[in-house]
Coordinates of C-alpha atoms and ligand atoms in Angstrom, one line a residue:
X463 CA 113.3 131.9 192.5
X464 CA 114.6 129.3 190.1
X465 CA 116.6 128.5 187.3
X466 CA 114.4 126.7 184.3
X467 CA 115.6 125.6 181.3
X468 CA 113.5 125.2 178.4
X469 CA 114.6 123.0 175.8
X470 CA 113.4 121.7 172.2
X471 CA 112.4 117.9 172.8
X472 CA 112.3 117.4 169.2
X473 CA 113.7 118.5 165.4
X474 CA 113.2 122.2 166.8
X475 CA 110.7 124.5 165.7
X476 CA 108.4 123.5 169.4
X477 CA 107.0 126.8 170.2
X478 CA 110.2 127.6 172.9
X479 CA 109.8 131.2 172.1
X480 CA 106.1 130.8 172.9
X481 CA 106.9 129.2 175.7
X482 CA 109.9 131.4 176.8
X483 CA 107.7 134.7 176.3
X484 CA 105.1 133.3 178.6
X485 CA 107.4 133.1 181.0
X486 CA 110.0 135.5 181.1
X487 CA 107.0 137.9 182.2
X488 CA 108.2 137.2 185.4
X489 CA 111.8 136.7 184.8
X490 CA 115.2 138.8 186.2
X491 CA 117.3 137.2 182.9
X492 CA 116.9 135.3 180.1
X493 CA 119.8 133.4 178.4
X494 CA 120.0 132.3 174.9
X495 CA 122.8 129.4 175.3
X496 CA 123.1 127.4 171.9
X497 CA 122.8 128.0 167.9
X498 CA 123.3 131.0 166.0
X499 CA 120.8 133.0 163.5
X500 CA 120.1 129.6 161.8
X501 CA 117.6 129.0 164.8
X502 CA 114.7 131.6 164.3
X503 CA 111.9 132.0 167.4
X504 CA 108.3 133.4 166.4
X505 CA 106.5 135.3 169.1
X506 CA 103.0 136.7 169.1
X507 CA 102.5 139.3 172.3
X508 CA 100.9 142.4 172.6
X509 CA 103.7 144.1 170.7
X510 CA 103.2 142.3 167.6
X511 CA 104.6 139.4 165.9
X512 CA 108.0 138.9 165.7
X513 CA 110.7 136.8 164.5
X514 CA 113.6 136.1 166.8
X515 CA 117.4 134.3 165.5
X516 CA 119.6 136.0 168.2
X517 CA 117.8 138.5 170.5
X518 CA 116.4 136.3 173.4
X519 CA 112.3 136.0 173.8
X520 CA 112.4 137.6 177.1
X521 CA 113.1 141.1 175.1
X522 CA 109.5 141.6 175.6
X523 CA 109.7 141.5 179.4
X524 CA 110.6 145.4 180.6
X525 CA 112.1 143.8 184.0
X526 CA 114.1 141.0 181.9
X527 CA 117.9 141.2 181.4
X528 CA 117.9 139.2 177.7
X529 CA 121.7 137.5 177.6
X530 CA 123.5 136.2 174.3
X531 CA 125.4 133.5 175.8
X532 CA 128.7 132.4 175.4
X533 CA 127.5 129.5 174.0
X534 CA 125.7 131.4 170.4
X535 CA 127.7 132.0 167.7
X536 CA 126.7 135.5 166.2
X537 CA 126.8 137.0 162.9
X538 CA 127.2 140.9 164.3
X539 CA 125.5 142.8 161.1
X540 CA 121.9 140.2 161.9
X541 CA 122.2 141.5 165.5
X542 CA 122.6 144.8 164.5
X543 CA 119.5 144.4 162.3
X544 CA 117.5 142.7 164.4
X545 CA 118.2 145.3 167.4
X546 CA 117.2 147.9 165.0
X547 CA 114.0 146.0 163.7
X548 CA 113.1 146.1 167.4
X549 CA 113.9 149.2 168.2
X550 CA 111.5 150.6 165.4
X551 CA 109.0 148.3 166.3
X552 CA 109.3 149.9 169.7
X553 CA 110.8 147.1 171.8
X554 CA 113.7 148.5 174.3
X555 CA 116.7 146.9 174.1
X556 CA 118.9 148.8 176.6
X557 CA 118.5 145.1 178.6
X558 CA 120.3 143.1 175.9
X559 CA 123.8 142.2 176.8
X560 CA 126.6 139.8 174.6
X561 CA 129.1 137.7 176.2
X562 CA 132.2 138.4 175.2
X563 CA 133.0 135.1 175.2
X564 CA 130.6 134.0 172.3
X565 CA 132.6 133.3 168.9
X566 CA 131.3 135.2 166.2
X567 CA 130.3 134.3 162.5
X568 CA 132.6 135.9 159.9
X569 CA 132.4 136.1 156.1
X570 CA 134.4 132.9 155.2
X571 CA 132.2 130.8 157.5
X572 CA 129.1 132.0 155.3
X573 CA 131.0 131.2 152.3
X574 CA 132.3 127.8 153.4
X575 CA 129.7 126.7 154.6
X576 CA 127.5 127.1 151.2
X577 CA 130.2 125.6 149.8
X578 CA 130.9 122.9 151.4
X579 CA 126.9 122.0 151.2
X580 CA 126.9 122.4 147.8
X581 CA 130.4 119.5 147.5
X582 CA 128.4 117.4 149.2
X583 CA 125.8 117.3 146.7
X584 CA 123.0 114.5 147.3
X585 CA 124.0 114.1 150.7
X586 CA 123.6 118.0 151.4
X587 CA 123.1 118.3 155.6
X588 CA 120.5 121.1 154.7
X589 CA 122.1 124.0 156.9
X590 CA 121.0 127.2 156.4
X591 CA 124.0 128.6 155.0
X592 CA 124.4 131.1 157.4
X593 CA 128.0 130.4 158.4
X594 CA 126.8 128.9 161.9
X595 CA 128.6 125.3 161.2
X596 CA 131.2 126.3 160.2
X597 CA 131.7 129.1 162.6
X598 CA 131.3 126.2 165.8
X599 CA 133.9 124.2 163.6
X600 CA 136.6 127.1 164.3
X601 CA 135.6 127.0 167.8
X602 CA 136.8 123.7 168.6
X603 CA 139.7 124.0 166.2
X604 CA 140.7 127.6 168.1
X605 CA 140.4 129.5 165.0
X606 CA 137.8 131.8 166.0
X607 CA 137.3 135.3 166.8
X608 CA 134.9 136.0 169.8
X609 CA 132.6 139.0 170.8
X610 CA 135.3 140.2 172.8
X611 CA 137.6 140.4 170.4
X612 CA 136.0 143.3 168.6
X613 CA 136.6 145.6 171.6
X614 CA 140.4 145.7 170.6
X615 CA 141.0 146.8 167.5
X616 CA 144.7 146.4 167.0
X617 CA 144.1 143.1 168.6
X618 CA 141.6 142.0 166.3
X619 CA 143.5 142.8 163.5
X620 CA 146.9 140.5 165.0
X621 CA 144.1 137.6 165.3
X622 CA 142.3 138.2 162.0
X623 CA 145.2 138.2 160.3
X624 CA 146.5 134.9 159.9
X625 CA 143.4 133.3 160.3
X626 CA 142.0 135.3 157.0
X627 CA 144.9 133.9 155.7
X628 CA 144.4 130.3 156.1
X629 CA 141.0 130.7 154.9
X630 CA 141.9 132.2 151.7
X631 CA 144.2 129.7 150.9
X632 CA 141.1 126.7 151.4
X633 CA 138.8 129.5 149.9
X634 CA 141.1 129.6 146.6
X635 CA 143.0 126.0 146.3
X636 CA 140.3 123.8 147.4
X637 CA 137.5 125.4 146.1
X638 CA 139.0 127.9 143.3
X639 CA 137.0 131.1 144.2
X640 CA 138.1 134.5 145.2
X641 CA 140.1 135.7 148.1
X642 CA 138.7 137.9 150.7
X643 CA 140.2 141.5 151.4
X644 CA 141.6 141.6 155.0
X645 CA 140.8 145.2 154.7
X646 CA 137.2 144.8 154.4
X647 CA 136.4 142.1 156.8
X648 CA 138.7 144.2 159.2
X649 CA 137.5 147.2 158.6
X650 CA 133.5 145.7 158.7
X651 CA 134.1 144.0 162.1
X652 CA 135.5 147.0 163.8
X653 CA 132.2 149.1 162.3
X654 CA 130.2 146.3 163.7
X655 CA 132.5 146.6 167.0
X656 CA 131.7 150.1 167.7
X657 CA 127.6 149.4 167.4
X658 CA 128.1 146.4 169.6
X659 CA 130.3 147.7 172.1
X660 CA 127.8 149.0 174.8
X661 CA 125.8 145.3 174.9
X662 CA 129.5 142.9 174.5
X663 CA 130.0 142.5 178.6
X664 CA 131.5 139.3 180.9
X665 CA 128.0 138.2 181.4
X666 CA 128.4 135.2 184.1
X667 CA 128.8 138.1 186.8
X668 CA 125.5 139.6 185.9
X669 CA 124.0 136.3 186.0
X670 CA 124.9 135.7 189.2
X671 CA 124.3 138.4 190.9
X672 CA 120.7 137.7 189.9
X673 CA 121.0 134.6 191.3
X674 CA 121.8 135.8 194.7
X675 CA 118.8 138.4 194.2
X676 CA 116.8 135.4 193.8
X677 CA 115.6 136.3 190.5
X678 CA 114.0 133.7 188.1
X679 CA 116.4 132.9 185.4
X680 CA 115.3 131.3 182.1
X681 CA 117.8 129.2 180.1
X682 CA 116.4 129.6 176.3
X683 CA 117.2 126.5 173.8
X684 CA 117.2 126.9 170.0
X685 CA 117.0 123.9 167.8
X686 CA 116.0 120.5 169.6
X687 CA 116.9 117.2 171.0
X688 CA 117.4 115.2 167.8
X689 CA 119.6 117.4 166.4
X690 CA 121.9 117.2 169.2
X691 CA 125.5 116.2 167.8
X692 CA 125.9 113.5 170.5
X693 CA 122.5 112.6 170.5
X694 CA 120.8 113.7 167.8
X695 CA 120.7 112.2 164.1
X696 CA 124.5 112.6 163.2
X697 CA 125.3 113.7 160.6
X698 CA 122.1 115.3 160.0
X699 CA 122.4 117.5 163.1
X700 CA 123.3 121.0 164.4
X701 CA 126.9 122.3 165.6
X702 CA 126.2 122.8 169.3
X703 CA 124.2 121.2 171.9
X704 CA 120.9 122.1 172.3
X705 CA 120.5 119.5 175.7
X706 CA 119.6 120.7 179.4
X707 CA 123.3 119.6 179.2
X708 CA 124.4 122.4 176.9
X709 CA 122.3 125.0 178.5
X710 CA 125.0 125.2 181.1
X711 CA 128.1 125.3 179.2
X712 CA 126.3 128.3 176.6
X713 CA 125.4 130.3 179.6
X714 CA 128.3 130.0 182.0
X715 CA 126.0 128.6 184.6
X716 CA 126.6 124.9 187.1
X717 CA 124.6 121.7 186.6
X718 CA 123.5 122.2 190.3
X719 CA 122.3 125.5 189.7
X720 CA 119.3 124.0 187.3
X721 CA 115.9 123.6 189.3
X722 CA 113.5 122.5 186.2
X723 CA 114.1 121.8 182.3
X724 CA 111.0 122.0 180.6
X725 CA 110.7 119.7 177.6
X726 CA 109.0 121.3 174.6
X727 CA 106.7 119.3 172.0
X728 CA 104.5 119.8 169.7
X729 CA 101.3 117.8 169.8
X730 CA 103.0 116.2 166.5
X731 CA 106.5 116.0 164.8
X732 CA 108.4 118.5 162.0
X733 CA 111.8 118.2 160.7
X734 CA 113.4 120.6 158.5
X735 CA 116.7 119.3 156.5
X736 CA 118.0 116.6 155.5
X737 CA 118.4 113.1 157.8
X738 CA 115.6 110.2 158.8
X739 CA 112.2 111.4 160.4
X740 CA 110.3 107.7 160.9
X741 CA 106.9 109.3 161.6
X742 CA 107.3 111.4 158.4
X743 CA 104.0 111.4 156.9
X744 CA 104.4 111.9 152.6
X745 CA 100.7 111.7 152.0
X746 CA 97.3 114.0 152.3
X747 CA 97.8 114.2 155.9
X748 CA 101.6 115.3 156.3
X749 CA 100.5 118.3 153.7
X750 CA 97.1 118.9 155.6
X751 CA 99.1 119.3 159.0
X752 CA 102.1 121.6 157.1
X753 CA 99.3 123.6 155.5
X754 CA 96.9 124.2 158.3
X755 CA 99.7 124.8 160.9
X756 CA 102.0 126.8 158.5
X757 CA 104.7 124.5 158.8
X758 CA 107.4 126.8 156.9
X759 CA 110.8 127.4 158.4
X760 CA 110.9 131.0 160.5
X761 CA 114.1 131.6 159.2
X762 CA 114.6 130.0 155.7
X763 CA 110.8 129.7 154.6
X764 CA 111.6 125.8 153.9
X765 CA 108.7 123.6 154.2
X766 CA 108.9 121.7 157.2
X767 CA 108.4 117.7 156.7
X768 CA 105.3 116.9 158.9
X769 CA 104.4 113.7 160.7
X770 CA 102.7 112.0 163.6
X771 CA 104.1 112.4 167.1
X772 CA 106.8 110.2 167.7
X773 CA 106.9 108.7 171.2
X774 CA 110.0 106.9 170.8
X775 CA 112.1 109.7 170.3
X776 CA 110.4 111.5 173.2
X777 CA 110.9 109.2 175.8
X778 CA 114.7 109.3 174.7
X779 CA 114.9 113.2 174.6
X780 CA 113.1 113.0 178.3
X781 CA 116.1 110.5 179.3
X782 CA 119.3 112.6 177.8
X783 CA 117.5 115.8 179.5
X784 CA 116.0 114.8 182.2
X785 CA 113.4 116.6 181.8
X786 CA 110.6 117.8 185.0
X787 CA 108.2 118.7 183.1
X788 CA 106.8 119.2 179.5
X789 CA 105.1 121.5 176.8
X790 CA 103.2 120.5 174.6
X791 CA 102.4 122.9 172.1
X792 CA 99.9 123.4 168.7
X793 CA 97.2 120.7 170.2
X794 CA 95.1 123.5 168.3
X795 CA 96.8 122.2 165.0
X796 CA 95.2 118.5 165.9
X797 CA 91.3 119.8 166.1
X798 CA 90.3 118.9 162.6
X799 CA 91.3 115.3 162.4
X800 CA 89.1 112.3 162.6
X801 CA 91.6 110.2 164.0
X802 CA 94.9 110.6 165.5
X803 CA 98.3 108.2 165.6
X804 CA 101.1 107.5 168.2
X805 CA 104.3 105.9 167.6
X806 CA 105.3 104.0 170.2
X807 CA 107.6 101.8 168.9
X808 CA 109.8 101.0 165.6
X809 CA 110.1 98.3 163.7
X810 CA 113.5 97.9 162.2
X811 CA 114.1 94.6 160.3
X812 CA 111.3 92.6 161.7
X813 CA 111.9 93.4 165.3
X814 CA 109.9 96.1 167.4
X815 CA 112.3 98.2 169.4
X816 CA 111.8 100.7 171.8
X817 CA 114.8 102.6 171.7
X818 CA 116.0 105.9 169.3
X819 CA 119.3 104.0 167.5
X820 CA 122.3 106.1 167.0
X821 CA 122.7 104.9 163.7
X822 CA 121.3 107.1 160.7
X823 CA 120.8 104.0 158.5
X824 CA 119.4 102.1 161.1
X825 CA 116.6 104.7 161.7
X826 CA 116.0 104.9 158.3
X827 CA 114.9 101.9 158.1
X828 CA 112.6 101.7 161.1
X829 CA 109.0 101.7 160.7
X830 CA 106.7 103.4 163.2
X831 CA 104.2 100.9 165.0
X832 CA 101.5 103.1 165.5
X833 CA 98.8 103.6 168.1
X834 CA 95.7 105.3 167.3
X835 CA 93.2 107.3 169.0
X836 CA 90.1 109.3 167.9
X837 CA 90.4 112.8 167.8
X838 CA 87.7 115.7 169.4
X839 CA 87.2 117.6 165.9
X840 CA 86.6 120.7 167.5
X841 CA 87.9 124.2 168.1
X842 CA 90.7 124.4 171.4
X843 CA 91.6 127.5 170.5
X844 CA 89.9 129.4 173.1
X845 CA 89.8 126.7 176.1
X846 CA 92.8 128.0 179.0
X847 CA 91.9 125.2 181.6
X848 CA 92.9 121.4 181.0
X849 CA 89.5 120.2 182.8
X850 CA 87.8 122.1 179.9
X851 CA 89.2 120.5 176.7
X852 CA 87.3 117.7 175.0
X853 CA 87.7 114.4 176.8
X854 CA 89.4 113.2 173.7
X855 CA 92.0 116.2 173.9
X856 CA 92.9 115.5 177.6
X857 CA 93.4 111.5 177.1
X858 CA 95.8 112.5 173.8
X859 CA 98.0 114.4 175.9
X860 CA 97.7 112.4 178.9
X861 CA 98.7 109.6 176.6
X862 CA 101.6 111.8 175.1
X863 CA 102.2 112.6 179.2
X864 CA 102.8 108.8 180.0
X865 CA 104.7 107.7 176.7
X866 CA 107.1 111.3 177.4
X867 CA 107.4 110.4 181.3
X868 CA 107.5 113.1 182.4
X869 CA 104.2 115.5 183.5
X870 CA 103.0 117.7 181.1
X871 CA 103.1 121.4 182.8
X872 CA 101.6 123.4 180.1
X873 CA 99.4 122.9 176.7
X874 CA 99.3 125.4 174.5
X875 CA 96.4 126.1 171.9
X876 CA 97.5 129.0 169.1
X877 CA 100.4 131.1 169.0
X878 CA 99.1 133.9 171.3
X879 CA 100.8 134.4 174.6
X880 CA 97.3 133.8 176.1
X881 CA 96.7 130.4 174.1
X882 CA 98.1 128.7 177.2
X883 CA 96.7 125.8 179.2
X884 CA 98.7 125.4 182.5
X885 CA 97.8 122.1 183.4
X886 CA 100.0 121.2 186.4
X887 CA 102.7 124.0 187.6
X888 CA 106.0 123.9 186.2
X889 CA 107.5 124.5 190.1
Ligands
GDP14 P1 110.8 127.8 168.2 O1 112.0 128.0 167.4 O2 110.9 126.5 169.0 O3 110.4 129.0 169.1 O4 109.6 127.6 167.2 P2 109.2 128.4 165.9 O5 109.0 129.8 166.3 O6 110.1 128.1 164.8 O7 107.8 127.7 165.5 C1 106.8 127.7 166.4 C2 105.6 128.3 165.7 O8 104.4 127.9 166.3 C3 105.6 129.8 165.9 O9 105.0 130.4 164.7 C4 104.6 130.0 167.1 O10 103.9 131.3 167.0 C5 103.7 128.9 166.9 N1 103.0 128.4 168.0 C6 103.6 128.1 169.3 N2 102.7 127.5 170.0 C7 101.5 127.3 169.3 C8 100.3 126.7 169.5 O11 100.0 126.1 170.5 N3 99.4 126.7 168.4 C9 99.7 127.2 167.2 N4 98.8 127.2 166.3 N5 100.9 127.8 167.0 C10 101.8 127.9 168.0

């Protein structure tokens, strides 16, 4: 059995918990591999509705070993929470394992990180707040503490130590507010060290052992393409990779190990945040799409901007991915309108380019040429087979198919784990 990746193709928000749901029914293990709690999956199953940040989507799966992978940064007391929302809920998480290896968030990344948003004034990023910058920052600059850590206490506290430290000193010279007690965070993480102990394990062994079972593995993104910091719209972006490319590094897995990376779109675009969005629609139609699809952040309730789907911008996230096959997801969302639009091409300064620019101000000032198409103004919802959506459904997403380039595996009609179309198979 294979190893699939499935990856946001877009400003995040796709439906990859949908998506990973659906199939980790048939999954050995599912890694989570980027983000932290800022990312936040919504599932609908037979066990309910639920709102992931950390726990993986394949939780749902009884057979499914759900991985945290080195590659998430975790604030411990959300695990804890969400383990325990689960567990009341009736979800078993005896399957749920932490690499030890995954840096976590602490208290001074949650306070720096509101803090440094709020010095930035008019050019805010938009994080969440939730330490998860921040947190990746003291990765790369070998200040963090990892999973790991927390299973040695007098350890911990040698490592804590000067690092609380140095952050007291930016928390109280550069931006004048109170120290923190290296009593309480110490004495908080160990707490949160005991609860976590049984799941924090060196989890590239178990991953390859299932490997050499055979087992389907599922690579889980969080966040998408565009807000890549190599590829997405820098500054504006996340702190880790959410790329095909980054699914290896945050799970401790090789390139050559990857058999299929499934790109997943919706059947239009959202953004959340600050940075350019060409397609963005400010008019009737942007609030008739947020409104009608719910278009409200999962984990910070922030209306999500709304616009038409951006082709450009795919066919780039297909090329730094390479991805083999696509989702497209809320098609359902597209029922009611008369007519529908495509960008397929930008015009920046006079010139029509084809190409996603690097540069921020660059794609702020790119217009979208647009393509239109008439829409099928009639209920999906209930259709599961591609032959049986309106003809003017199936040439929009074989439209979307050729301007992606890549063949669109699976269309999905509502949130339900059953609103699935499986148009061509994914191996
Ligand atoms: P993720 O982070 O990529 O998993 O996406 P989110 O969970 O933030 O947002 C996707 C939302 O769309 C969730 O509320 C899903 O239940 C919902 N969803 C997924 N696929 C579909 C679909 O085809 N139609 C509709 N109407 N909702 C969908």
């Amino acid at each position: 059995m294979p190893v699939i990746a499935v990856i946001g193709a877009q400003w995040g928000d796709e439906g990859k918990g949908k998506v990973v749901d659906l199939l980790a029914q048939k999954a050995g293990v599912v890694v989570r591999f980027s983000g932290g709690d800022n990312a936040g999956h919504s599932v609908v199953n037979p066990y309910g509705e639920f709102k992931l940040h950390l726990v993986p989507s394949g939780i749902f799966s009884p057979q499914a070993v759900c991985i945290i992978g080195n590659g998430v940064v975790i604030n411990p007391g959300v695990l804890i929470g969400e383990i325990e929302q689960l567990n009341k809920r009736g979800v078993d998480t005896s399957r749920l394992f932490v690499s030890d290896r995954a840096h976590l968030i602490m208290p001074y990344h949650i306070l720096l990180d509101g803090l440094e948003e709020k010095a930035r004034g008019s050019k805010a990023l938009g994080t969440t707040r939730k330490g998860v910058g921040p947190a990746f920052t003291d990765k790369a600059a070998r200040l963090g503490i990892r999973a790991g850590d927390l299973l040695d206490k007098g350890a911990l506290l040698e490592r804590l130590r000067p690092i609380l430290d140095y952050k007291n000193t930016i928390l109280t010279k550069v931006y004048g507010v109170s120290p923190l007690s290296l009593d309480e965070v110490y004495g908080q993480y160990c707490q949160y060290g005991e609860r976590l102990a049984p799941y924090i394990r060196e989890t590239t062994i178990m991953l390859e052992e299932a490997l050499n079972r055979g087992e389907l593995v599922l690579l889980e993104g969080a966040q998408g393409t565009l807000l890549d910091p190599d590829f997405g719209t820098y500054p504006y972006t996340t702190s880790s990779s959410p790329l095909a490319a980054g699914a290896c590094l945050g799970a401790g897995l090789s390139p050559t190990k990857i058999d299929r990376i499934l790109g997943v779109f919706k059947a239009y675009c959202t953004r959340v945040g600050g940075g350019p969005m060409p397609t963005e629609l400010k008019d009737e139609t942007g609030n008739l799409i947020r409104e009608r699809a719910h278009e409200y952040g999962t984990t910070t309730g922030r209306p999500r901007r709304c616009g038409w789907f951006d082709a450009v911008a795919a066919r780039f996230s297909t090329r730094v991915n390479g991805f083999t096959g696509a989702a497209i997801t809320r098609l359902d969302i597209l029922d009611i309108m008369p007519r529908l639009k495509i960008c397929v091409g930008y015009e920046m300064d006079g010139q029509v380019i084809d190409y996603f620019p690097a540069s921020v101000a660059v794609l702020a000032r790119c217009k979208p040429v647009y393509e239109e198409l008439a829409g099928w103004e009639t209920s999906t919802a209930d259709i599961r087979q591609f032959s049986k959506l309106p003809a003017k459904a199936r040439q929009y997403v074989k439209r979307l198919e050729e301007l992606i380039g890549c063949p669109v595996n699976l269309v999905c009609v509502g949130p339900e784990r059953g609103q699935t179309i499986q148009k061509t198979p994914i191996l």
